[in-house]
């Protein structure tokens, strides 16, 4: 895949515990398996979960003497947008994709990364606590009353982006809300959230796709840095692992990222 500028995928949500880092790592590894050159930038220098995951992955590859497709990783610890862009220019100069993992809080660098995204991924747990990040609902009808601050921020960023599209030769931002942990939600509540998300998506312009419900399995892989795409290195897989792998494939399809040569192979059934 040849690009003048790497495709920026930003995993952003101002609430913690939604699976941003785990989702980011699995997407990065899937792209690497597909033959893409992938760079990753962790914008949370305190926790640096994505960077630690990829660090564990490199250690496992060295210890087992195996090759594991991966992303090059860097951590940004600063408060200057120009310095961040300098890091992107140097770290992702040869990359097809650059992924950003953002902290679960309001953060200036996370805001900047989100506004510059080609694909903005916002994982949400299926609860109205998480939904409140992007929209407020009526307590009786559960209809959307107003946009929340974060949705307004992204809306404004997309408007600015649309005006700069021609000059900068960049496509429109694709905002994807990823519904995580749907399997743990009571059916009536799930239906209410689905209706509210659908209503809000029409107003704000994001897409909705299914995410990861079996997240305990993903967390168990963190110490080794392995992912569910690392066939042959995981031992015997139980049914829950196979279900989780299929969820990951569905997520990758839902993100609708630019085509790379071997990506279709990563989307084949287990």
mmCIF file of N, CA, C and O in Angstrom, residues 24-114:
data_model
loop_
_atom_site.group_PDB
_atom_site.id
_atom_site.type_symbol
_atom_site.label_atom_id
_atom_site.label_comp_id
_atom_site.label_asym_id
_atom_site.label_seq_id
_atom_site.Cartn_x
_atom_site.Cartn_y
_atom_site.Cartn_z
ATOM 1 N N UNK A 24 -6.716 -1.410 20.192
ATOM 2 C CA UNK A 24 -5.664 -0.810 19.366
ATOM 3 C C UNK A 24 -4.577 -1.823 19.027
ATOM 4 O O UNK A 24 -4.133 -1.916 17.876
ATOM 5 N N UNK A 25 -4.127 -2.588 20.018
ATOM 6 C CA UNK A 25 -3.061 -3.566 19.784
ATOM 7 C C UNK A 25 -3.521 -4.636 18.796
ATOM 8 O O UNK A 25 -2.784 -5.008 17.871
ATOM 9 N N UNK A 26 -4.732 -5.136 18.976
ATOM 10 C CA UNK A 26 -5.204 -6.189 18.084
ATOM 11 C C UNK A 26 -5.373 -5.684 16.654
ATOM 12 O O UNK A 26 -5.082 -6.411 15.692
ATOM 13 N N UNK A 27 -5.813 -4.456 16.484
ATOM 14 C CA UNK A 27 -5.916 -3.884 15.144
ATOM 15 C C UNK A 27 -4.521 -3.700 14.551
ATOM 16 O O UNK A 27 -4.285 -4.013 13.374
ATOM 17 N N UNK A 28 -3.579 -3.221 15.355
ATOM 18 C CA UNK A 28 -2.208 -3.029 14.872
ATOM 19 C C UNK A 28 -1.601 -4.346 14.399
ATOM 20 O O UNK A 28 -0.981 -4.410 13.327
ATOM 21 N N UNK A 29 -1.777 -5.398 15.189
ATOM 22 C CA UNK A 29 -1.212 -6.701 14.829
ATOM 23 C C UNK A 29 -1.910 -7.268 13.595
ATOM 24 O O UNK A 29 -1.258 -7.860 12.721
ATOM 25 N N UNK A 30 -3.214 -7.087 13.495
ATOM 26 C CA UNK A 30 -3.928 -7.563 12.310
ATOM 27 C C UNK A 30 -3.405 -6.886 11.048
ATOM 28 O O UNK A 30 -3.205 -7.533 10.007
ATOM 29 N N UNK A 31 -3.169 -5.583 11.134
ATOM 30 C CA UNK A 31 -2.628 -4.857 9.984
ATOM 31 C C UNK A 31 -1.225 -5.347 9.642
ATOM 32 O O UNK A 31 -0.867 -5.490 8.466
ATOM 33 N N UNK A 32 -0.417 -5.609 10.681
ATOM 34 C CA UNK A 32 0.940 -6.114 10.449
ATOM 35 C C UNK A 32 0.908 -7.493 9.798
ATOM 36 O O UNK A 32 1.692 -7.782 8.889
ATOM 37 N N UNK A 33 0.010 -8.349 10.261
ATOM 38 C CA UNK A 33 -0.146 -9.656 9.629
ATOM 39 C C UNK A 33 -0.580 -9.507 8.172
ATOM 40 O O UNK A 33 -0.244 -10.335 7.321
ATOM 41 N N UNK A 34 -1.327 -8.456 7.885
ATOM 42 C CA UNK A 34 -1.780 -8.222 6.518
ATOM 43 C C UNK A 34 -0.705 -7.679 5.600
ATOM 44 O O UNK A 34 -0.949 -7.499 4.409
ATOM 45 N N UNK A 35 0.463 -7.390 6.156
ATOM 46 C CA UNK A 35 1.570 -6.918 5.333
ATOM 47 C C UNK A 35 1.828 -5.425 5.405
ATOM 48 O O UNK A 35 2.699 -4.903 4.712
ATOM 49 N N UNK A 36 1.075 -4.714 6.247
ATOM 50 C CA UNK A 36 1.258 -3.271 6.370
ATOM 51 C C UNK A 36 2.396 -2.935 7.327
ATOM 52 O O UNK A 36 2.698 -3.696 8.253
ATOM 53 N N UNK A 37 3.001 -1.785 7.110
ATOM 54 C CA UNK A 37 3.962 -1.236 8.063
ATOM 55 C C UNK A 37 3.178 -0.374 9.047
ATOM 56 O O UNK A 37 2.472 0.561 8.641
ATOM 57 N N UNK A 38 3.295 -0.714 10.326
ATOM 58 C CA UNK A 38 2.441 -0.092 11.335
ATOM 59 C C UNK A 38 3.300 0.568 12.415
ATOM 60 O O UNK A 38 4.233 -0.044 12.944
ATOM 61 N N UNK A 39 2.981 1.810 12.721
ATOM 62 C CA UNK A 39 3.620 2.529 13.830
ATOM 63 C C UNK A 39 2.550 2.814 14.878
ATOM 64 O O UNK A 39 1.387 3.055 14.547
ATOM 65 N N UNK A 40 2.947 2.775 16.136
ATOM 66 C CA UNK A 40 2.013 3.023 17.237
ATOM 67 C C UNK A 40 2.583 4.104 18.140
ATOM 68 O O UNK A 40 3.783 4.092 18.448
ATOM 69 N N UNK A 41 1.722 5.027 18.549
ATOM 70 C CA UNK A 41 2.140 6.091 19.467
ATOM 71 C C UNK A 41 1.198 6.102 20.660
ATOM 72 O O UNK A 41 -0.024 6.268 20.499
ATOM 73 N N UNK A 42 1.764 5.898 21.825
ATOM 74 C CA UNK A 42 0.999 5.876 23.070
ATOM 75 C C UNK A 42 0.997 7.280 23.664
ATOM 76 O O UNK A 42 2.057 7.829 23.966
ATOM 77 N N UNK A 43 -0.190 7.847 23.829
ATOM 78 C CA UNK A 43 -0.300 9.210 24.359
ATOM 79 C C UNK A 43 -0.574 9.233 25.857
ATOM 80 O O UNK A 43 -0.897 10.288 26.408
ATOM 81 N N UNK A 44 -0.450 8.080 26.503
ATOM 82 C CA UNK A 44 -0.634 8.003 27.952
ATOM 83 C C UNK A 44 0.685 7.569 28.584
ATOM 84 O O UNK A 44 0.902 6.387 28.844
ATOM 85 N N UNK A 45 1.601 8.523 28.831
ATOM 86 C CA UNK A 45 2.940 8.152 29.301
ATOM 87 C C UNK A 45 2.960 7.549 30.701
ATOM 88 O O UNK A 45 3.938 6.907 31.079
ATOM 89 N N UNK A 46 1.896 7.732 31.473
ATOM 90 C CA UNK A 46 1.856 7.151 32.815
ATOM 91 C C UNK A 46 1.516 5.664 32.776
ATOM 92 O O UNK A 46 2.199 4.841 33.359
ATOM 93 N N UNK A 47 0.460 5.314 32.078
ATOM 94 C CA UNK A 47 0.068 3.908 32.013
ATOM 95 C C UNK A 47 0.709 3.185 30.840
ATOM 96 O O UNK A 47 1.026 2.010 30.940
ATOM 97 N N UNK A 48 0.836 3.858 29.715
ATOM 98 C CA UNK A 48 1.399 3.340 28.461
ATOM 99 C C UNK A 48 1.039 1.870 28.207
ATOM 100 O O UNK A 48 1.900 1.040 27.936
ATOM 101 N N UNK A 49 -0.247 1.570 28.282
ATOM 102 C CA UNK A 49 -0.704 0.189 28.148
ATOM 103 C C UNK A 49 -0.393 -0.384 26.777
ATOM 104 O O UNK A 49 0.077 -1.522 26.652
ATOM 105 N N UNK A 50 -0.667 0.369 25.709
ATOM 106 C CA UNK A 50 -0.384 -0.141 24.372
ATOM 107 C C UNK A 50 1.107 -0.379 24.186
ATOM 108 O O UNK A 50 1.529 -1.414 23.653
ATOM 109 N N UNK A 51 1.929 0.555 24.636
ATOM 110 C CA UNK A 51 3.374 0.404 24.508
ATOM 111 C C UNK A 51 3.880 -0.801 25.292
ATOM 112 O O UNK A 51 4.729 -1.554 24.806
ATOM 113 N N UNK A 52 3.338 -1.008 26.498
ATOM 114 C CA UNK A 52 3.746 -2.159 27.307
ATOM 115 C C UNK A 52 3.321 -3.463 26.644
ATOM 116 O O UNK A 52 4.063 -4.459 26.657
ATOM 117 N N UNK A 53 2.146 -3.475 26.052
ATOM 118 C CA UNK A 53 1.675 -4.680 25.365
ATOM 119 C C UNK A 53 2.635 -5.051 24.240
ATOM 120 O O UNK A 53 3.051 -6.214 24.110
ATOM 121 N N UNK A 54 3.003 -4.061 23.433
ATOM 122 C CA UNK A 54 3.913 -4.326 22.321
ATOM 123 C C UNK A 54 5.324 -4.650 22.811
ATOM 124 O O UNK A 54 6.046 -5.429 22.174
ATOM 125 N N UNK A 55 5.697 -4.076 23.938
ATOM 126 C CA UNK A 55 6.988 -4.421 24.557
ATOM 127 C C UNK A 55 6.974 -5.883 24.992
ATOM 128 O O UNK A 55 7.958 -6.620 24.764
ATOM 129 N N UNK A 56 5.899 -6.325 25.621
ATOM 130 C CA UNK A 56 5.771 -7.731 26.018
ATOM 131 C C UNK A 56 5.815 -8.641 24.796
ATOM 132 O O UNK A 56 6.384 -9.747 24.844
ATOM 133 N N UNK A 57 5.216 -8.185 23.719
ATOM 134 C CA UNK A 57 5.202 -8.974 22.483
ATOM 135 C C UNK A 57 6.622 -9.176 21.948
ATOM 136 O O UNK A 57 6.986 -10.290 21.547
ATOM 137 N N UNK A 58 7.402 -8.116 21.961
ATOM 138 C CA UNK A 58 8.790 -8.214 21.496
ATOM 139 C C UNK A 58 9.607 -9.157 22.385
ATOM 140 O O UNK A 58 10.435 -9.942 21.891
ATOM 141 N N UNK A 59 9.371 -9.094 23.695
ATOM 142 C CA UNK A 59 10.095 -9.976 24.620
ATOM 143 C C UNK A 59 9.719 -11.437 24.402
ATOM 144 O O UNK A 59 10.571 -12.320 24.459
ATOM 145 N N UNK A 60 8.443 -11.703 24.137
ATOM 146 C CA UNK A 60 8.006 -13.074 23.877
ATOM 147 C C UNK A 60 8.637 -13.597 22.593
ATOM 148 O O UNK A 60 9.095 -14.752 22.533
ATOM 149 N N UNK A 61 8.671 -12.770 21.559
ATOM 150 C CA UNK A 61 9.277 -13.182 20.292
ATOM 151 C C UNK A 61 10.752 -13.521 20.481
ATOM 152 O O UNK A 61 11.241 -14.532 19.946
ATOM 153 N N UNK A 62 11.447 -12.700 21.263
ATOM 154 C CA UNK A 62 12.874 -12.948 21.504
ATOM 155 C C UNK A 62 13.074 -14.202 22.352
ATOM 156 O O UNK A 62 13.967 -15.025 22.078
ATOM 157 N N UNK A 63 12.262 -14.357 23.377
ATOM 158 C CA UNK A 63 12.411 -15.496 24.293
ATOM 159 C C UNK A 63 12.109 -16.826 23.594
ATOM 160 O O UNK A 63 12.806 -17.818 23.790
ATOM 161 N N UNK A 64 11.073 -16.839 22.752
ATOM 162 C CA UNK A 64 10.684 -18.077 22.073
ATOM 163 C C UNK A 64 11.387 -18.263 20.736
ATOM 164 O O UNK A 64 11.223 -19.282 20.076
ATOM 165 N N UNK A 65 12.147 -17.238 20.328
ATOM 166 C CA UNK A 65 12.836 -17.278 19.037
ATOM 167 C C UNK A 65 11.833 -17.504 17.894
ATOM 168 O O UNK A 65 11.999 -18.387 17.049
ATOM 169 N N UNK A 66 10.808 -16.669 17.885
ATOM 170 C CA UNK A 66 9.789 -16.734 16.846
ATOM 171 C C UNK A 66 9.600 -15.345 16.240
ATOM 172 O O UNK A 66 10.010 -14.346 16.826
ATOM 173 N N UNK A 67 9.002 -15.303 15.074
ATOM 174 C CA UNK A 67 8.691 -14.030 14.433
ATOM 175 C C UNK A 67 7.224 -13.705 14.675
ATOM 176 O O UNK A 67 6.344 -14.525 14.404
ATOM 177 N N UNK A 68 6.975 -12.526 15.187
ATOM 178 C CA UNK A 68 5.620 -12.075 15.431
ATOM 179 C C UNK A 68 5.413 -10.731 14.743
ATOM 180 O O UNK A 68 6.073 -9.751 15.108
ATOM 181 N N UNK A 69 4.569 -10.672 13.734
ATOM 182 C CA UNK A 69 4.275 -9.370 13.113
ATOM 183 C C UNK A 69 3.824 -8.379 14.172
ATOM 184 O O UNK A 69 3.056 -8.721 15.074
ATOM 185 N N UNK A 70 4.312 -7.159 14.078
ATOM 186 C CA UNK A 70 4.023 -6.205 15.138
ATOM 187 C C UNK A 70 4.127 -4.771 14.618
ATOM 188 O O UNK A 70 4.348 -4.548 13.417
ATOM 189 N N UNK A 71 3.976 -3.842 15.521
ATOM 190 C CA UNK A 71 4.113 -2.422 15.197
ATOM 191 C C UNK A 71 5.313 -1.858 15.947
ATOM 192 O O UNK A 71 5.647 -2.318 17.046
ATOM 193 N N UNK A 72 5.955 -0.866 15.355
ATOM 194 C CA UNK A 72 6.968 -0.132 16.104
ATOM 195 C C UNK A 72 6.247 0.821 17.051
ATOM 196 O O UNK A 72 5.223 1.394 16.702
ATOM 197 N N UNK A 73 6.781 0.968 18.250
ATOM 198 C CA UNK A 73 6.037 1.713 19.273
ATOM 199 C C UNK A 73 6.861 2.857 19.842
ATOM 200 O O UNK A 73 8.088 2.765 19.968
ATOM 201 N N UNK A 74 6.167 3.940 20.185
ATOM 202 C CA UNK A 74 6.792 5.093 20.840
ATOM 203 C C UNK A 74 5.790 5.680 21.821
ATOM 204 O O UNK A 74 4.580 5.536 21.662
ATOM 205 N N UNK A 75 6.324 6.332 22.839
ATOM 206 C CA UNK A 75 5.490 6.998 23.844
ATOM 207 C C UNK A 75 5.742 8.491 23.757
ATOM 208 O O UNK A 75 6.897 8.927 23.718
ATOM 209 N N UNK A 76 4.671 9.259 23.712
ATOM 210 C CA UNK A 76 4.827 10.709 23.703
ATOM 211 C C UNK A 76 4.546 11.257 25.097
ATOM 212 O O UNK A 76 3.468 11.040 25.658
ATOM 213 N N UNK A 77 5.520 11.956 25.648
ATOM 214 C CA UNK A 77 5.384 12.546 26.980
ATOM 215 C C UNK A 77 5.667 14.038 26.855
ATOM 216 O O UNK A 77 6.783 14.506 27.054
ATOM 217 N N UNK A 78 4.653 14.783 26.490
ATOM 218 C CA UNK A 78 4.833 16.214 26.303
ATOM 219 C C UNK A 78 3.492 16.898 26.184
ATOM 220 O O UNK A 78 2.436 16.262 26.246
ATOM 221 N N UNK A 79 3.538 18.210 26.009
ATOM 222 C CA UNK A 79 2.295 18.975 25.923
ATOM 223 C C UNK A 79 2.318 19.961 24.758
ATOM 224 O O UNK A 79 1.602 20.950 24.762
ATOM 225 N N UNK A 80 3.141 19.648 23.759
ATOM 226 C CA UNK A 80 3.268 20.540 22.614
ATOM 227 C C UNK A 80 2.846 19.806 21.350
ATOM 228 O O UNK A 80 3.404 18.746 21.011
ATOM 229 N N UNK A 81 1.847 20.350 20.662
ATOM 230 C CA UNK A 81 1.321 19.720 19.451
ATOM 231 C C UNK A 81 2.392 19.581 18.377
ATOM 232 O O UNK A 81 2.480 18.549 17.692
ATOM 233 N N UNK A 82 3.231 20.593 18.218
ATOM 234 C CA UNK A 82 4.278 20.529 17.194
ATOM 235 C C UNK A 82 5.268 19.413 17.494
ATOM 236 O O UNK A 82 5.741 18.726 16.577
ATOM 237 N N UNK A 83 5.583 19.225 18.780
ATOM 238 C CA UNK A 83 6.492 18.139 19.164
ATOM 239 C C UNK A 83 5.863 16.784 18.856
ATOM 240 O O UNK A 83 6.546 15.853 18.413
ATOM 241 N N UNK A 84 4.553 16.669 19.086
ATOM 242 C CA UNK A 84 3.867 15.414 18.761
ATOM 243 C C UNK A 84 3.910 15.159 17.266
ATOM 244 O O UNK A 84 4.200 14.039 16.823
ATOM 245 N N UNK A 85 3.657 16.187 16.473
ATOM 246 C CA UNK A 85 3.690 16.008 15.023
ATOM 247 C C UNK A 85 5.095 15.690 14.525
ATOM 248 O O UNK A 85 5.268 14.933 13.565
ATOM 249 N N UNK A 86 6.111 16.235 15.191
ATOM 250 C CA UNK A 86 7.499 15.881 14.848
ATOM 251 C C UNK A 86 7.754 14.401 15.108
ATOM 252 O O UNK A 86 8.424 13.721 14.317
ATOM 253 N N UNK A 87 7.213 13.899 16.231
ATOM 254 C CA UNK A 87 7.362 12.474 16.546
ATOM 255 C C UNK A 87 6.663 11.619 15.502
ATOM 256 O O UNK A 87 7.220 10.608 15.046
ATOM 257 N N UNK A 88 5.479 12.033 15.100
ATOM 258 C CA UNK A 88 4.756 11.283 14.074
ATOM 259 C C UNK A 88 5.561 11.259 12.779
ATOM 260 O O UNK A 88 5.711 10.207 12.141
ATOM 261 N N UNK A 89 6.110 12.393 12.416
ATOM 262 C CA UNK A 89 6.877 12.479 11.164
ATOM 263 C C UNK A 89 8.087 11.562 11.169
ATOM 264 O O UNK A 89 8.404 10.925 10.154
ATOM 265 N N UNK A 90 8.775 11.485 12.303
ATOM 266 C CA UNK A 90 9.984 10.661 12.378
ATOM 267 C C UNK A 90 9.658 9.188 12.634
ATOM 268 O O UNK A 90 10.223 8.297 11.986
ATOM 269 N N UNK A 91 8.730 8.921 13.547
ATOM 270 C CA UNK A 91 8.443 7.545 13.936
ATOM 271 C C UNK A 91 7.639 6.803 12.878
ATOM 272 O O UNK A 91 7.787 5.584 12.718
ATOM 273 N N UNK A 92 6.780 7.517 12.165
ATOM 274 C CA UNK A 92 5.882 6.864 11.209
ATOM 275 C C UNK A 92 6.201 7.242 9.768
ATOM 276 O O UNK A 92 5.347 7.129 8.890
ATOM 277 N N UNK A 93 7.438 7.654 9.520
ATOM 278 C CA UNK A 93 7.804 8.134 8.184
ATOM 279 C C UNK A 93 7.577 7.087 7.099
ATOM 280 O O UNK A 93 7.162 7.411 5.988
ATOM 281 N N UNK A 94 7.829 5.821 7.402
ATOM 282 C CA UNK A 94 7.704 4.751 6.410
ATOM 283 C C UNK A 94 6.451 3.917 6.617
ATOM 284 O O UNK A 94 6.261 2.896 5.948
ATOM 285 N N UNK A 95 5.587 4.335 7.529
ATOM 286 C CA UNK A 95 4.429 3.516 7.898
ATOM 287 C C UNK A 95 3.263 3.699 6.929
ATOM 288 O O UNK A 95 3.086 4.766 6.333
ATOM 289 N N UNK A 96 2.474 2.640 6.803
ATOM 290 C CA UNK A 96 1.203 2.730 6.096
ATOM 291 C C UNK A 96 0.102 3.225 7.035
ATOM 292 O O UNK A 96 -0.813 3.922 6.624
ATOM 293 N N UNK A 97 0.208 2.824 8.301
ATOM 294 C CA UNK A 97 -0.765 3.200 9.322
ATOM 295 C C UNK A 97 -0.021 3.668 10.570
ATOM 296 O O UNK A 97 1.017 3.102 10.932
ATOM 297 N N UNK A 98 -0.563 4.684 11.220
ATOM 298 C CA UNK A 98 -0.065 5.068 12.536
ATOM 299 C C UNK A 98 -1.263 5.085 13.478
ATOM 300 O O UNK A 98 -2.283 5.713 13.199
ATOM 301 N N UNK A 99 -1.130 4.346 14.588
ATOM 302 C CA UNK A 99 -2.199 4.212 15.565
ATOM 303 C C UNK A 99 -1.865 5.024 16.804
ATOM 304 O O UNK A 99 -0.716 5.023 17.266
ATOM 305 N N UNK A 100 -2.865 5.682 17.346
ATOM 306 C CA UNK A 100 -2.704 6.456 18.568
ATOM 307 C C UNK A 100 -3.618 5.867 19.644
ATOM 308 O O UNK A 100 -4.817 5.683 19.411
ATOM 309 N N UNK A 101 -3.034 5.582 20.801
ATOM 310 C CA UNK A 101 -3.831 5.183 21.952
ATOM 311 C C UNK A 101 -3.851 6.351 22.923
ATOM 312 O O UNK A 101 -2.797 6.872 23.299
ATOM 313 N N UNK A 102 -5.039 6.787 23.314
ATOM 314 C CA UNK A 102 -5.178 7.994 24.121
ATOM 315 C C UNK A 102 -5.583 7.652 25.546
ATOM 316 O O UNK A 102 -6.184 6.601 25.794
ATOM 317 N N UNK A 103 -5.307 8.520 26.509
ATOM 318 C CA UNK A 103 -5.700 8.265 27.901
ATOM 319 C C UNK A 103 -7.202 8.399 28.091
ATOM 320 O O UNK A 103 -7.886 9.078 27.316
ATOM 321 N N UNK A 104 -7.702 7.742 29.128
ATOM 322 C CA UNK A 104 -9.129 7.796 29.425
ATOM 323 C C UNK A 104 -9.495 9.015 30.242
ATOM 324 O O UNK A 104 -10.070 8.899 31.332
ATOM 325 N N UNK A 105 -9.174 10.167 29.721
ATOM 326 C CA UNK A 105 -9.476 11.441 30.382
ATOM 327 C C UNK A 105 -9.360 12.547 29.339
ATOM 328 O O UNK A 105 -8.835 12.317 28.243
ATOM 329 N N UNK A 106 -9.864 13.699 29.674
ATOM 330 C CA UNK A 106 -9.706 14.844 28.774
ATOM 331 C C UNK A 106 -8.237 15.232 28.750
ATOM 332 O O UNK A 106 -7.617 15.437 29.796
ATOM 333 N N UNK A 107 -7.680 15.311 27.556
ATOM 334 C CA UNK A 107 -6.241 15.537 27.422
ATOM 335 C C UNK A 107 -5.997 16.309 26.124
ATOM 336 O O UNK A 107 -6.538 15.943 25.067
ATOM 337 N N UNK A 108 -5.202 17.388 26.167
ATOM 338 C CA UNK A 108 -4.979 18.206 24.961
ATOM 339 C C UNK A 108 -4.388 17.431 23.787
ATOM 340 O O UNK A 108 -4.776 17.647 22.639
ATOM 341 N N UNK A 109 -3.440 16.527 24.065
ATOM 342 C CA UNK A 109 -2.833 15.769 22.976
ATOM 343 C C UNK A 109 -3.822 14.768 22.387
ATOM 344 O O UNK A 109 -3.831 14.522 21.171
ATOM 345 N N UNK A 110 -4.678 14.208 23.249
ATOM 346 C CA UNK A 110 -5.703 13.289 22.764
ATOM 347 C C UNK A 110 -6.706 14.034 21.884
ATOM 348 O O UNK A 110 -7.157 13.517 20.854
ATOM 349 N N UNK A 111 -7.041 15.255 22.291
ATOM 350 C CA UNK A 111 -7.954 16.063 21.469
ATOM 351 C C UNK A 111 -7.346 16.321 20.099
ATOM 352 O O UNK A 111 -8.018 16.205 19.068
ATOM 353 N N UNK A 112 -6.083 16.708 20.099
ATOM 354 C CA UNK A 112 -5.414 16.995 18.827
ATOM 355 C C UNK A 112 -5.395 15.749 17.948
ATOM 356 O O UNK A 112 -5.704 15.826 16.745
ATOM 357 N N UNK A 113 -5.016 14.613 18.528
ATOM 358 C CA UNK A 113 -4.953 13.377 17.748
ATOM 359 C C UNK A 113 -6.315 13.041 17.162
ATOM 360 O O UNK A 113 -6.424 12.641 15.995
ATOM 361 N N UNK A 114 -7.363 13.214 17.965
ATOM 362 C CA UNK A 114 -8.715 12.897 17.493
ATOM 363 C C UNK A 114 -9.112 13.771 16.314
ATOM 364 O O UNK A 114 -9.721 13.295 15.345
#
